[in-house]
Each structure stands twice: as structure tokens, then as C-alpha cells.
Short mmCIF file of C-alpha atoms and ligand atoms in Angstrom, two decimals:
data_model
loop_
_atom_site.label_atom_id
_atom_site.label_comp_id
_atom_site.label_asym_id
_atom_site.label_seq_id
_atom_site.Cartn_x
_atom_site.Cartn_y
_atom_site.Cartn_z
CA UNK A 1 -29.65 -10.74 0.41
CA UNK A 2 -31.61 -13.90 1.21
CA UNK A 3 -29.95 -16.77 -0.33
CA UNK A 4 -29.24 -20.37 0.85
CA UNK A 5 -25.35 -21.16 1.84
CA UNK A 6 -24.13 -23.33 -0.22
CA UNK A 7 -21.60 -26.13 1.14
CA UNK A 8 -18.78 -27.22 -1.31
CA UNK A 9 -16.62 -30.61 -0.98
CA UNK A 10 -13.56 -30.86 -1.63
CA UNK A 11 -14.10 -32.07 -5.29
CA UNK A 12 -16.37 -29.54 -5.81
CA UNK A 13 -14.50 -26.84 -5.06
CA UNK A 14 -10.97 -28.00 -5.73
CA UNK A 15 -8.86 -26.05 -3.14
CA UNK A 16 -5.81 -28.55 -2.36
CA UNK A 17 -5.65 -28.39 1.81
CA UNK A 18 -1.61 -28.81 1.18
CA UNK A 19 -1.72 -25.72 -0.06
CA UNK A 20 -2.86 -24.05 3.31
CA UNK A 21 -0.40 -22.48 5.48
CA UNK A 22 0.02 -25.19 8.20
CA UNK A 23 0.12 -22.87 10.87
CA UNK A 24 -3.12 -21.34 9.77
CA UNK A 25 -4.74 -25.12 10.08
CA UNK A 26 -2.65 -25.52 13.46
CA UNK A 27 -4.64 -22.48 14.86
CA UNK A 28 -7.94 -23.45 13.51
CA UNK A 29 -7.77 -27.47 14.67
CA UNK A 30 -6.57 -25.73 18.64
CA UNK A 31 -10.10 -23.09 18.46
CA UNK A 32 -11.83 -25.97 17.47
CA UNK A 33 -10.12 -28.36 20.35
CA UNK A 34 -10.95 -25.76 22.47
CA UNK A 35 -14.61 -25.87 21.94
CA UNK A 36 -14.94 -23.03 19.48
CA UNK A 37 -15.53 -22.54 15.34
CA UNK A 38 -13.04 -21.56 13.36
CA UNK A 39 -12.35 -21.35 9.97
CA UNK A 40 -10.03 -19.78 7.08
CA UNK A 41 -11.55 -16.56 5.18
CA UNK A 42 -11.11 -13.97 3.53
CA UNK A 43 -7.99 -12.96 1.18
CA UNK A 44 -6.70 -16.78 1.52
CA UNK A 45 -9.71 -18.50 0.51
CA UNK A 46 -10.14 -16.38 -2.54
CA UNK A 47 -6.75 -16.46 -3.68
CA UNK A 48 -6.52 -20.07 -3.16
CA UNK A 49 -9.47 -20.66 -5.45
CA UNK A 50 -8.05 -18.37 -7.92
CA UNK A 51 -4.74 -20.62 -8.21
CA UNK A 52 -2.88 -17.95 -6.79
CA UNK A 53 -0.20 -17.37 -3.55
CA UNK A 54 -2.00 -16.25 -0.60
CA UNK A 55 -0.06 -13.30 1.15
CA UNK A 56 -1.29 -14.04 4.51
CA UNK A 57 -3.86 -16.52 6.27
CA UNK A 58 -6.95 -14.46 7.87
CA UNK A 59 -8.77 -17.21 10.31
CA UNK A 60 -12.73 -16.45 11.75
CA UNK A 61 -13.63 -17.68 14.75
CA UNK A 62 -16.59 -17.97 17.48
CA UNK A 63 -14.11 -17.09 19.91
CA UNK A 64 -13.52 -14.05 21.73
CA UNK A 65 -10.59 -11.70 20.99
CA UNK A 66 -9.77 -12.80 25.50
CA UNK A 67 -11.07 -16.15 24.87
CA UNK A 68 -7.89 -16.68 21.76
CA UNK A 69 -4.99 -15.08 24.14
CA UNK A 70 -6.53 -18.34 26.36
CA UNK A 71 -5.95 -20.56 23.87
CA UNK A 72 -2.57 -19.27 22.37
CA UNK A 73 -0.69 -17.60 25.45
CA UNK A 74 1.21 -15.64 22.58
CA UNK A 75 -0.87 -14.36 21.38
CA UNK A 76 -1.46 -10.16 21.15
CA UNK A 77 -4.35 -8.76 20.99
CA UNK A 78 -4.25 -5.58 18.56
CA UNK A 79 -6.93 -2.47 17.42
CA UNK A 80 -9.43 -0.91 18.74
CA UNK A 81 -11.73 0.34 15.82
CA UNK A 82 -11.68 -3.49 15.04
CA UNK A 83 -10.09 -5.56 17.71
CA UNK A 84 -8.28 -9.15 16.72
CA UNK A 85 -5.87 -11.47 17.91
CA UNK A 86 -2.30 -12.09 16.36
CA UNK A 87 -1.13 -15.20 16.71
CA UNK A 88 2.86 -15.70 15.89
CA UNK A 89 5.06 -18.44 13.87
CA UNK A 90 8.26 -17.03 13.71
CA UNK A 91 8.36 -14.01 11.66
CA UNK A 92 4.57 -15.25 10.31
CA UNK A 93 1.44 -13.77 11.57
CA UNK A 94 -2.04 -15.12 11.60
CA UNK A 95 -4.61 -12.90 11.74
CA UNK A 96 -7.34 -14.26 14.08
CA UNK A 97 -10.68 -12.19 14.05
CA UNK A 98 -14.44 -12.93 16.03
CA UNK A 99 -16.92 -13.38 14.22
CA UNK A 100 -19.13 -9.82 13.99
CA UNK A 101 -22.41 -9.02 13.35
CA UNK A 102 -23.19 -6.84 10.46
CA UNK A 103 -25.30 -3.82 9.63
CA UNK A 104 -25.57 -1.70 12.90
CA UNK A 105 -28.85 -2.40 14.72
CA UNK A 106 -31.23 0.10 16.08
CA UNK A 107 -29.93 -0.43 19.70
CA UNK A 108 -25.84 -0.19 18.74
CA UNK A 109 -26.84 2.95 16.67
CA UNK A 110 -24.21 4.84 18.34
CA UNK A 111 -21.72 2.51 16.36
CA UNK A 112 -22.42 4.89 13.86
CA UNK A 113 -21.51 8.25 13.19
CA UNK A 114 -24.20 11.07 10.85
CA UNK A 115 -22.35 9.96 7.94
CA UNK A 116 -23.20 6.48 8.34
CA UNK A 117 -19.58 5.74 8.82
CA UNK A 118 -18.77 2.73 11.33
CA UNK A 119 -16.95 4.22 14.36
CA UNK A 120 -16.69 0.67 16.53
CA UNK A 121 -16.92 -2.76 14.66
CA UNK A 122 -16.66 -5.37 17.88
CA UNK A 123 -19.93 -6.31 18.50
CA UNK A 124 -19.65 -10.31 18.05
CA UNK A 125 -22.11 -12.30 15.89
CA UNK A 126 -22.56 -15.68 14.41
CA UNK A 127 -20.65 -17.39 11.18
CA UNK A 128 -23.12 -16.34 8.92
CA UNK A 129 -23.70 -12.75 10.32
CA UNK A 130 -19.92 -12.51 9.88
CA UNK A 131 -20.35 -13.65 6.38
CA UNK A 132 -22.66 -10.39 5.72
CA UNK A 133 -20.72 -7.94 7.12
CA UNK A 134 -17.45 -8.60 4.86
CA UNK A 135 -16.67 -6.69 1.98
CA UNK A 136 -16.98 -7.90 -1.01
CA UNK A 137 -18.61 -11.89 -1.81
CA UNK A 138 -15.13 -13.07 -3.13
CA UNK A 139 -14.15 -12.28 0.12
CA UNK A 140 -16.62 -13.89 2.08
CA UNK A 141 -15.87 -17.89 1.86
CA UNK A 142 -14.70 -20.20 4.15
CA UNK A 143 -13.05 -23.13 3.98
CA UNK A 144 -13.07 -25.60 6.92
CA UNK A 145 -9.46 -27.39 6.60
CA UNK A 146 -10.83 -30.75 9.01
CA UNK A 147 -13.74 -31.23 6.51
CA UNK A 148 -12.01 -29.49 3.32
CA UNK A 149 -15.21 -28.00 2.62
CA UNK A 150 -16.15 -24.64 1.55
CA UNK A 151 -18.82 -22.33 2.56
CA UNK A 152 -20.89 -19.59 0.91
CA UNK A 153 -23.58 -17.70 2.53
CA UNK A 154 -23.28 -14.55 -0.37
CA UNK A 155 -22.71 -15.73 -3.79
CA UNK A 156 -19.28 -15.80 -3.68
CA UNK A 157 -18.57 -18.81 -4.92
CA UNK A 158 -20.49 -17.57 -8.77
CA UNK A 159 -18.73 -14.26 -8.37
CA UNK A 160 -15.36 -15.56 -8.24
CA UNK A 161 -16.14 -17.96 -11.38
CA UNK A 162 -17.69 -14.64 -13.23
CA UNK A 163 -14.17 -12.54 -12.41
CA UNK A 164 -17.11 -9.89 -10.46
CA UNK A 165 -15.74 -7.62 -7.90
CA UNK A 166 -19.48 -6.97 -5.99
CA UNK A 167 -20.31 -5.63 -2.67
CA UNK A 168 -21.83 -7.68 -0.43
CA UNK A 169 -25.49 -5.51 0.00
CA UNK A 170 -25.96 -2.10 -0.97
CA UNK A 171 -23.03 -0.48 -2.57
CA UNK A 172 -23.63 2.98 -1.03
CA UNK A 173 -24.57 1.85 2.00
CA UNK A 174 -21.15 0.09 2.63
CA UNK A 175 -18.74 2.39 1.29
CA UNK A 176 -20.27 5.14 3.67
CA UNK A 177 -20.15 2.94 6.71
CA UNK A 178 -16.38 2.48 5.33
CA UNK A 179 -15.14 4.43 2.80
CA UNK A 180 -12.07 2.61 2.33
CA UNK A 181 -13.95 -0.20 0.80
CA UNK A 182 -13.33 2.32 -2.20
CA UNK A 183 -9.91 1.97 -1.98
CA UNK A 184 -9.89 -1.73 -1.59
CA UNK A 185 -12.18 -2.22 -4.57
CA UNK A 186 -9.90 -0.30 -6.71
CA UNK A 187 -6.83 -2.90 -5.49
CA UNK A 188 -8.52 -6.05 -5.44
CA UNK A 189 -9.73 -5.11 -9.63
CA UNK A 190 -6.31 -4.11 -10.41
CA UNK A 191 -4.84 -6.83 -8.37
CA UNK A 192 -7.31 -9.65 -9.75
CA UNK A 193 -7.46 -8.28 -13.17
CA UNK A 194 -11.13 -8.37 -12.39
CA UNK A 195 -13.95 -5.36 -13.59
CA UNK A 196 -15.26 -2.95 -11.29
CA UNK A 197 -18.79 -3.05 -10.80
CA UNK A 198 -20.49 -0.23 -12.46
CA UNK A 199 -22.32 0.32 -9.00
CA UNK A 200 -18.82 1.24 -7.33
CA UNK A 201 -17.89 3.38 -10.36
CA UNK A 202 -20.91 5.23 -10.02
CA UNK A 203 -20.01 6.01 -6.15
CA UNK A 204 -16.50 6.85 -6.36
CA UNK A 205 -17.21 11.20 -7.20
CA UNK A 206 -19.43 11.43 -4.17
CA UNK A 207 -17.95 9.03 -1.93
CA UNK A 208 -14.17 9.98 -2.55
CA UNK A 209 -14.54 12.87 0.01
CA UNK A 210 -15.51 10.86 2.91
CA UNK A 211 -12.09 9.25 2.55
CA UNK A 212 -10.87 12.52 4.52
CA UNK A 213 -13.06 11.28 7.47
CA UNK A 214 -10.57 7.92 7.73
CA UNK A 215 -7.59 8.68 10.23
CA UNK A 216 -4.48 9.14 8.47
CA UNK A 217 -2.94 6.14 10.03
CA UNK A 218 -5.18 3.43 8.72
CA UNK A 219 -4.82 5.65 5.16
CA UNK A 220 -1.26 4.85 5.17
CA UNK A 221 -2.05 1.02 5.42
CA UNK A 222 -4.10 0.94 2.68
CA UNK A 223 -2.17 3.00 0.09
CA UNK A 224 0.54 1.35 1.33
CA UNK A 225 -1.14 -2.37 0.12
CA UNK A 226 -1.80 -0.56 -3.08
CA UNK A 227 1.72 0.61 -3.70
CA UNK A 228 3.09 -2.67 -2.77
CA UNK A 229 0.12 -4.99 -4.90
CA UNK A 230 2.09 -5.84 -7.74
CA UNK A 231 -0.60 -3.94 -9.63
CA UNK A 232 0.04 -0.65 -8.24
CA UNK A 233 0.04 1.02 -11.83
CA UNK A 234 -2.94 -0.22 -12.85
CA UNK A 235 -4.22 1.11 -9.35
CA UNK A 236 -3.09 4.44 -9.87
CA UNK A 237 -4.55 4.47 -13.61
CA UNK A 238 -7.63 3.80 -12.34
CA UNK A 239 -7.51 6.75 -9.43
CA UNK A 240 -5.48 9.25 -10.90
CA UNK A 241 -8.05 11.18 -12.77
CA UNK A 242 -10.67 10.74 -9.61
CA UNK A 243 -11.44 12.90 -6.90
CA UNK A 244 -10.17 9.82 -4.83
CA UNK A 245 -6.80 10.73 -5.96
CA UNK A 246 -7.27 14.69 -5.11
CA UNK A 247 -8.90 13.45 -1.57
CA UNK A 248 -5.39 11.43 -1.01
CA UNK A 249 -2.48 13.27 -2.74
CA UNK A 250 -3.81 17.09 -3.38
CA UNK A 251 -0.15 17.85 -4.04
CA UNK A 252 0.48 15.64 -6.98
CA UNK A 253 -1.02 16.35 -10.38
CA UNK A 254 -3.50 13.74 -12.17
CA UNK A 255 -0.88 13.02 -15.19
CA UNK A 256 2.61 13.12 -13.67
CA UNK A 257 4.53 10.53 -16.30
CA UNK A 258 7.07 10.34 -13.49
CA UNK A 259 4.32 8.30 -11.21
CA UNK A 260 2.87 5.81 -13.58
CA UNK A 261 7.19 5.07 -14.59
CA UNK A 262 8.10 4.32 -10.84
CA UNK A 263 4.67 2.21 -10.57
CA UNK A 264 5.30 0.48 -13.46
CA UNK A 265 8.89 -0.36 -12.07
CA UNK A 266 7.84 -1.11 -8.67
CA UNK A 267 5.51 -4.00 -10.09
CA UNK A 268 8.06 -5.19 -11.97
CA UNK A 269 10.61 -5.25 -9.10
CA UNK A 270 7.73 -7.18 -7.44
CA UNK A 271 7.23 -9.95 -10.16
CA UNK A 272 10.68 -10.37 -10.25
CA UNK A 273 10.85 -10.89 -6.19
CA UNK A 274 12.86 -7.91 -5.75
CA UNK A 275 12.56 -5.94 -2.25
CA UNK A 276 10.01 -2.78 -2.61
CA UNK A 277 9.45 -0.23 -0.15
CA UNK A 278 6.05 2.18 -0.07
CA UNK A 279 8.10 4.82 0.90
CA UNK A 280 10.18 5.31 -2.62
CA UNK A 281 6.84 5.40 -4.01
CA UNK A 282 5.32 8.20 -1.65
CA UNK A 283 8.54 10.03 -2.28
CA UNK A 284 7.29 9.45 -6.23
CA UNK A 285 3.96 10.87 -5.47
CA UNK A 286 5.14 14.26 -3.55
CA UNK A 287 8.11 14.95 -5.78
CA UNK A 288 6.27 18.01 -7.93
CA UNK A 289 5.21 19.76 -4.58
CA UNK A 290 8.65 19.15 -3.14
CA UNK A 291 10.42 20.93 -6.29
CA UNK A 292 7.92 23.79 -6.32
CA UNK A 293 8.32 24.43 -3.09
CA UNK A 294 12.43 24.18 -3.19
CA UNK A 295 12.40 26.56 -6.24
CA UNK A 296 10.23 29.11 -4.53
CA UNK A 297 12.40 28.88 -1.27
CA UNK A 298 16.01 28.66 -3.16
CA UNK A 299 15.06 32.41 -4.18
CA UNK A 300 16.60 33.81 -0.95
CA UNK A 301 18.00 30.97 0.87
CA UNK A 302 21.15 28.70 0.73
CA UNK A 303 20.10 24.93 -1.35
CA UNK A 304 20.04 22.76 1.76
CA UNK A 305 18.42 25.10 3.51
CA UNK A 306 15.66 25.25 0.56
CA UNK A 307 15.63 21.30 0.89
CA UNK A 308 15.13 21.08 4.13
CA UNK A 309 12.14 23.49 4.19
CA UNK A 310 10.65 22.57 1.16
CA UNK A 311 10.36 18.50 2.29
CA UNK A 312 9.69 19.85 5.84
CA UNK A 313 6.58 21.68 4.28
CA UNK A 314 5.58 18.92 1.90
CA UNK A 315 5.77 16.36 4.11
CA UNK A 316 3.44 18.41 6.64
CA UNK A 317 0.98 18.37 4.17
CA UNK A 318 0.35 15.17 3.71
CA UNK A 319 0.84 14.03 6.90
CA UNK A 320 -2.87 15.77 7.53
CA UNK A 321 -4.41 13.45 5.45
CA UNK A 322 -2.32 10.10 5.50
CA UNK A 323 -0.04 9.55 8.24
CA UNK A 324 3.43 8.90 7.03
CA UNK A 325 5.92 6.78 9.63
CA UNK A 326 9.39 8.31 10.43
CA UNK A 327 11.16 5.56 9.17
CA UNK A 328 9.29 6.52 5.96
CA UNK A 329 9.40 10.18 6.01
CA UNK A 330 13.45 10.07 6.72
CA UNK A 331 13.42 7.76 3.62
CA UNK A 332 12.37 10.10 1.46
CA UNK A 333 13.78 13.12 2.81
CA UNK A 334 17.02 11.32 2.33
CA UNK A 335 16.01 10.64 -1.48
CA UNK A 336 14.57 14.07 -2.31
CA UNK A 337 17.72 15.57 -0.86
CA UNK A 338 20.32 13.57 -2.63
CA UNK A 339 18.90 14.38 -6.14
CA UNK A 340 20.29 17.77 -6.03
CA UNK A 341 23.79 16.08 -5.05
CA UNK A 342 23.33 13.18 -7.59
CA UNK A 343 22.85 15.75 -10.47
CA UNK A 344 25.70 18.10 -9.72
CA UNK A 345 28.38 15.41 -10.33
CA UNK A 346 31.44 17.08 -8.10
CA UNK A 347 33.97 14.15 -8.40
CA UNK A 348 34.68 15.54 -4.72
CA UNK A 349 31.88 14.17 -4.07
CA UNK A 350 31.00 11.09 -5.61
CA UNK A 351 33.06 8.40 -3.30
CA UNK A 352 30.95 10.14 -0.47
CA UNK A 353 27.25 9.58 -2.41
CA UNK A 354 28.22 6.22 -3.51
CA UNK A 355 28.53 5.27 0.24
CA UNK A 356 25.14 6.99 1.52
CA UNK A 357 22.72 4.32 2.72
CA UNK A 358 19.57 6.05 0.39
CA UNK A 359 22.48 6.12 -2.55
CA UNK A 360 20.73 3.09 -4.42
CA UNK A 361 16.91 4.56 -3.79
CA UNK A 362 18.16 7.82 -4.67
CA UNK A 363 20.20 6.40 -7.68
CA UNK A 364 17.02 5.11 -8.99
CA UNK A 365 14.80 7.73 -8.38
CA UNK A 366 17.40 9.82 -10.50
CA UNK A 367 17.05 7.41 -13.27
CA UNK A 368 13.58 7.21 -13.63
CA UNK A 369 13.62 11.70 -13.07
CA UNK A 370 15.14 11.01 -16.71
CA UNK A 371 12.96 8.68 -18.48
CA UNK A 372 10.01 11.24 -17.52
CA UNK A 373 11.23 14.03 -19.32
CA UNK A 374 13.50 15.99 -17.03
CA UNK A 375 16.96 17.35 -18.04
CA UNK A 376 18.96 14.29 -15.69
CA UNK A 377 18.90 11.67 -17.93
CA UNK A 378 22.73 12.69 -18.47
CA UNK A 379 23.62 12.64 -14.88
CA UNK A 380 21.32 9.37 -14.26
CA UNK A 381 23.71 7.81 -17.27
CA UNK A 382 26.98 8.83 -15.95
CA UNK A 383 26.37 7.24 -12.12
CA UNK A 384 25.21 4.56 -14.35
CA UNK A 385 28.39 3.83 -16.18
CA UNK A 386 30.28 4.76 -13.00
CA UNK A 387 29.09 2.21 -11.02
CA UNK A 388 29.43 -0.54 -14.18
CA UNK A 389 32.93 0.89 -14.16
CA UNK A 390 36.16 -1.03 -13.10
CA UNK A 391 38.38 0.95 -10.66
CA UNK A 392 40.92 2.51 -13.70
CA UNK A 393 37.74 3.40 -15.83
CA UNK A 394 36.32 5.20 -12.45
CA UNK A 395 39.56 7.27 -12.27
CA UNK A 396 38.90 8.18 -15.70
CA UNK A 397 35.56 9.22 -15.24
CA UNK A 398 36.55 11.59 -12.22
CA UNK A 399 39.34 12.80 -13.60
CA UNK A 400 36.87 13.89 -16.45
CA UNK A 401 34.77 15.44 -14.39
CA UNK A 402 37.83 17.43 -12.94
CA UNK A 403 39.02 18.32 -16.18
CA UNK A 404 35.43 20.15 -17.61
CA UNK A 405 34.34 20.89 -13.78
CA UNK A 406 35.14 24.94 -13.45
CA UNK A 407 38.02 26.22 -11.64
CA UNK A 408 36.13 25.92 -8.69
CA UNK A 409 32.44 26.78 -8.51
CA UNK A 410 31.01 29.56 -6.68
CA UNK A 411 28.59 29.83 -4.41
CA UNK A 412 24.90 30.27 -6.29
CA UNK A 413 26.18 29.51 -9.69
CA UNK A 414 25.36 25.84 -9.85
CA UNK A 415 21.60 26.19 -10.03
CA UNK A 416 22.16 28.65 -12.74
CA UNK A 417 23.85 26.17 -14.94
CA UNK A 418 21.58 23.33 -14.03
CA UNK A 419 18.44 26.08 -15.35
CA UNK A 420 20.36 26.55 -18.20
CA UNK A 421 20.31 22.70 -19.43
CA UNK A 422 17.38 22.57 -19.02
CA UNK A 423 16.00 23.00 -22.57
CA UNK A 424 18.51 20.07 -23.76
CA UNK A 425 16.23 17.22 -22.24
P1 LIG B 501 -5.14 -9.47 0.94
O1 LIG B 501 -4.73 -9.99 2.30
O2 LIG B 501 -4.79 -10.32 -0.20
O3 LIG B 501 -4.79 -8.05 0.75
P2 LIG B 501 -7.76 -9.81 2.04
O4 LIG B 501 -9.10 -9.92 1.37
O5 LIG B 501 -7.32 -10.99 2.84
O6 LIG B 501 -6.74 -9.45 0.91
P3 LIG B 501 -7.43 -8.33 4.46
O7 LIG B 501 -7.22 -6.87 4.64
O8 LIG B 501 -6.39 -9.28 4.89
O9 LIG B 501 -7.77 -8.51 2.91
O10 LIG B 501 -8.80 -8.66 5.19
C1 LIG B 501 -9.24 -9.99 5.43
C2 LIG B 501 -10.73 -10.10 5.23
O11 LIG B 501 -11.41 -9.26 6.18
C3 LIG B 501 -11.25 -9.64 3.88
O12 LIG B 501 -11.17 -10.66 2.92
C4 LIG B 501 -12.67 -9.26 4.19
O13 LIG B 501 -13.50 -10.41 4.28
C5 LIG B 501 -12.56 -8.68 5.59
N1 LIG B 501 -12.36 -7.22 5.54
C6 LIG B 501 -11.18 -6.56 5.55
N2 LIG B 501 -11.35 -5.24 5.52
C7 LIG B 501 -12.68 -5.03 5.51
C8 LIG B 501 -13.50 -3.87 5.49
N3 LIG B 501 -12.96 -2.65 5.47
N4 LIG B 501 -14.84 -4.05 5.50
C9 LIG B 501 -15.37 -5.28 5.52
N5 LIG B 501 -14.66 -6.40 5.53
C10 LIG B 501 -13.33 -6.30 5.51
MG1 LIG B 502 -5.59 -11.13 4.08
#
């Protein structure tokens, strides 16, 4: 790609500086007091253009990862793969990042691994190498805050105006030097409403496997921006019936209604400014595994025994391919293992549940269990009214439960009755 930069002013371009994070200008104007380049990229510039809310400020600069940590003593310097600088406001981080060179030269070959797939990505390079080696054009302007002028070494500018999600170079070429490009094309189209270039359609069969070559920590990252995108359904609609969606969730089957529901919700929870957290939403994706695996191992073993293997087992599983946090993985053992409790409605019980810290999460994973299809949409409805209920009504509620509740039920006989409503839903 040989093409002039183009350099936009401000009434060219229209991006309103007030509408730049001031901390991100306060750590470009001290690089640049410092003797160094720096400038706003990436996400920000894009989004800014677009008329839309930034989620973070990425800044480029000529300066060293060491040379930043001079400049901002608070800095911390983070990764290895691909080594930046964060610098902190408060609970805000800016992103600081060298510039890099590009394609792998001949004598940094060892960057590279057979498969073409980028191994080390710190070799420093100039503004406009670091243009070439982004992603995608959209993502490859910068805006200068001091001069409030924008600049585009890759056609960014024309794709952003033509909604076009394009690679920057050969399509194949950079999704095997990172195959998680993939996974970031499918956001930023879903996210940006945007289409996917046929070129990156055309790659995603062949190229979903090497997505099993990308440790399972940066894995969780990304799925973890899709999930929590606001466009997360639209995401998953897209990979669902890929092989991207076998090479990151093997254990959850291309059509599950249940997945596309809790999507669907989490987005709207997100519009609405509602707190999210990925983990509900991995709990989502591994429920079907989870179940078969508790239904094969509540043959011959006691229910929260059967739980605990089941999500032990399930949870293993994934964990090979994308590597799920404890926090995370407690999260959704505690969800998975409260449905059981949620649906068997012992008033004895219920004060107990309502307390749990997971109650809400598990509450709602209940709910939406019943508007895909399976026989708990009467058990989502009565912790429903319960909690709508004032205290009298409650005491009515358990005392109802008390009344059609069996003498006392025996051990093994509750899955048996749950089996046999079945049918009803
Ligand atoms: P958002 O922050 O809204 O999710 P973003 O485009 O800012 O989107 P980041 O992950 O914050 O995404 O990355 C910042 C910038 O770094 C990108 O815009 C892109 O220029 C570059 N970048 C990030 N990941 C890659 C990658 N895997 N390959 C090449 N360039 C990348
Ligand atoms: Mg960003």
C-alpha cells in the first residue's frame, strides 16, 4: 500500500478537541514537552469521528516503553508479547504504546513462528511504520490534539466515510501473523454496524483453527470485549455457525436459543447502563455441557456431588483453550449450582437463596432457562412474584409451598419429579 498521508484540519475533519479525554491530551502535550511525538490513535480516533463515546484513549508515541516511566514516574510498564506503558488518572487508564515497525523483516525473522504468527511485536519504528502495522485503516488515524489535525497514512479516513471494515495489507497475511484480528473484525462489524469485508469472510474456515495457537489468557480478553460490546448478539450470530465458534466453545452447540436470549439481554442491560459481567455470559455459553455432564454423573452420585464434578469437568475444558479467572470461574460455579436450588422451591429454603451473593445472577439465569424452552419458566415466575411480594403476601407464598410440598421429601425423589415436568414446558 503506497499512498500519500493525507493531513486533515480541524474543519476538515470535524473531531471537536473538547471531546478528548483531557488526561489523554495531558499525556500527549508532557511526550511532546519531553522531546518526543505523540499522538491519539486507534479505537478513540475512530469512534470520535463516528460521533460516538470512546471507551478508552490509546496514545502512540516515539518514545520508549523506559523512556515514558521517565516521563510519568507512575507509570507501569505492562506485556511482554507487546510491551506498553499505563499511565494512571484515578481509576482511568491511558494506554501508552511505541511506535512499531510492521511486517517482520528478513533479519527479525525469528519474530515469527512457521505459521507466520507474530511471537514478539517490540521492535520500535517510525509514525508511519506504526500506521502499517495496525489492524484495520479505521483504526489507523491520528489526531494531534496541539494542532487538531488528523492523519492518514492508509485510507482510513475514506473507509470510515464508506462504513468498510478493511485490513490494512493482505488479509491472509495479517490474520496469520494474528489470528485474533478474526475475532476483532467480527466485534468491530457488529459493534459499528459496519459489513465485513468479503476478504475476511473468505478467511474465517481456514483461519479459525489457528485461533487454538493464541494463549488462553489473551482469548479470554478478547471474548471478553465481545461479550461486553453492546453488540455481543450480533457477534455471536455472526460466529455461531463458524468453525471460529467450534475453535472457542467446542462444548456449546451452534443454535442454543438460550445464548442468543442472554446476549440479547446483556446488550440491553448495556444500553440501558446497567452493570454486565463476562462471566454470566460464559456461564451462558457452557450451560449444555454442564447439564450433560450433571445428568450423566447424578446416575450414581448424590446432586451436589454431581454439581460439583460436572462444573469441575466443564470448566477444565475450557480452561485449555481460553483461560477463565477464578473470580470468574467461582461466578459461575456459584450460578450453575444454585439453579438446581432455585428450581426445587423448598420454602426451607428460600430466605437462605434470597440472601446468597450469586442469588440475583442466578435469579436471572433461571429466568431466561425459561424463555428458552426449558420446563422452569414456573419456578423462574414464582421467585419472580416472591420477590415483588410484600412481607404478608411472602408468608402466603411459603406457606403454599408448605401446603402442596410432600410430607417431607426423600432422598432421590426430587429429580424424579423435576423429569417428570418436564413435558409441561
Ligand atoms: P476499542 O478500544 O473500542 O475496543 P480499539 O480499536 O481502540 O477499540 P484496542 O484493543 O484498544 O482497540 O487497540 C488500540 C489500537 O491498537 C487499535 O485501534 C489498533 O490500531 C491497534 N491494535 C490493537 N490490537 C491489534 C492487533 N491485534 N493487531 C494490530 N493492531 C492492533
Ligand atoms: Mg482502545
Amino acid at each position: 500500500m503506497t499512498q500519500q498521508a493525507r493531513y486533515l484540519n480541524a474543519a476538515e475533519h470535524g473531531l471537536i478537541r473538547d471531546e478528548v479525554d483531557p488526561n489523554a491530551i495531558d499525556v500527549v502535550e508532557r511526550l511532546e514537552d519531553a522531546g518526543f511525538q505523540a499522538f491519539l490513535v486507534g479505537g478513540c480516533v475512530r469512534d470520535l469521528l463516528l460521533g460516538a463515546h470512546p471507551k478508552d484513549f490509546d496514545v502512540a508515541t516515539s518514545a520508549t516503553p523506559e523512556q515514558v516511566k521517565r516521563v510519568f514516574r507512575r507509570a507501569r510498564l505492562v506485556g511482554r508479547r507487546f510491551r506498553i506503558a499505563h499511565v494512571r488518572y484515578g481509576r482511568h487508564i491511558i494506554e501508552v504504546s511505541t511506535f512499531r515497525k510492521g511486517q517482520a523483516e528478513e533479519e527479525d525473522e525469528r519474530r515469527l513462528a512457521d505459521s507466520g504468527l507474530i511471537l514478539r511485536d517490540n521492535v520500535w519504528g517510525t509514525l508511519d511504520e506504526d500506521a502499517f502495522r495496525r489492524d484495520f485503516t479505521i483504526n489507523a488515524l491520528y489526531y494531534d490534539p496541539q494542532h487538531e489535525e488528523i492523519i492518514d497514512f492508509v485510507g482510513g479516513l475514506d473507509d470510515l466515510e464508506h462504513q468498510r471494515l478493511r485490513f490494512i495489507g493482505d488479509t491472509e497475511t495479517r490474520l496469520r501473523e494474528d489470528p485474533v484480528r478474526l475475532l476483532r473484525a467480527v466485534r468491530f462489524q457488529a459493534k459499528l454496524g459496519f459489513t465485513l469485508d468479503p476478504e475476511i469472510e473468505a478467511a474465517v474456515p481456514e483461519l479459525a483453527e489457528h485461533l487454538r495457537e493464541i494463549p488462553p489468557a489473551r482469548l479470554f480478553d478478547e471474548v471478553c470485549k465481545i461479550f461486553v460490546s453492546g453488540r455481543s448478539e450480533a457477534a455471536w450470530n455472526y460466529l455461531a455457525p463458524t468453525r471460529v465458534r467450534w475453535a472457542l466453545f467446542p462444548c456449546c452447540p451452534p443454535d442454543d436459543p438460550l445464548v442468543t436470549l442472554a446476549m440479547r439481554n446483556t446488550d440491553r442491560r448495556i444500553a440501558d447502563d446497567k452493570p454486565v459481567t463476562p462471566g454470566f455470559l460464559f456461564a451462558v455459553v457452557m450451560w449444555r455441557d454442564f447439564q450433560a455432564r450433571f445428568d450423566a454423573h447424578a446416575q450414581n452420585r448424590k446432586p451436589a456431588e454431581a454439581r460439583a464434578a460436572a462444573a469441575g469437568e466443564t470448566l477444565a475444558e475450557q480452561q485449555q483453550i481460553i483461560a477463565i479467572p477464578r473470580r470468574f470461574s467461582q461466578f459461575i460455579r456459584d450460578v450453575w449450582g444454585l439453579q438446581h436450588r432455585l428450581e426445587a422451591l423448598r420454602p426451607r429454603t428460600v430466605a437462605g437463596l434470597m440472601e446468597h451473593e450469586r442469588f440475583r445472577a442466578a435469579y436471572d439465569f433461571l429466568v431466561l432457562r425459561g424463555e428458552a424452552g426449558e420446563p422452569v419458566a414456573e419456578a423462574a415466575d414464582w421467585w419472580t412474584r416472591y420477590q415483588d411480594a410484600d412481607h404478608d403476601a411472602r408468608e402466603a407464598m411459603l406457606d403454599e409451598l408448605r401446603g402442596s410440598a410432600e410430607p417431607e421429601q426423600k432422598k432421590g425423589r426430587r429429580r424424579k419429579r423435576r423429569r417428570r415436568k418436564k413435558p409441561e414446558g
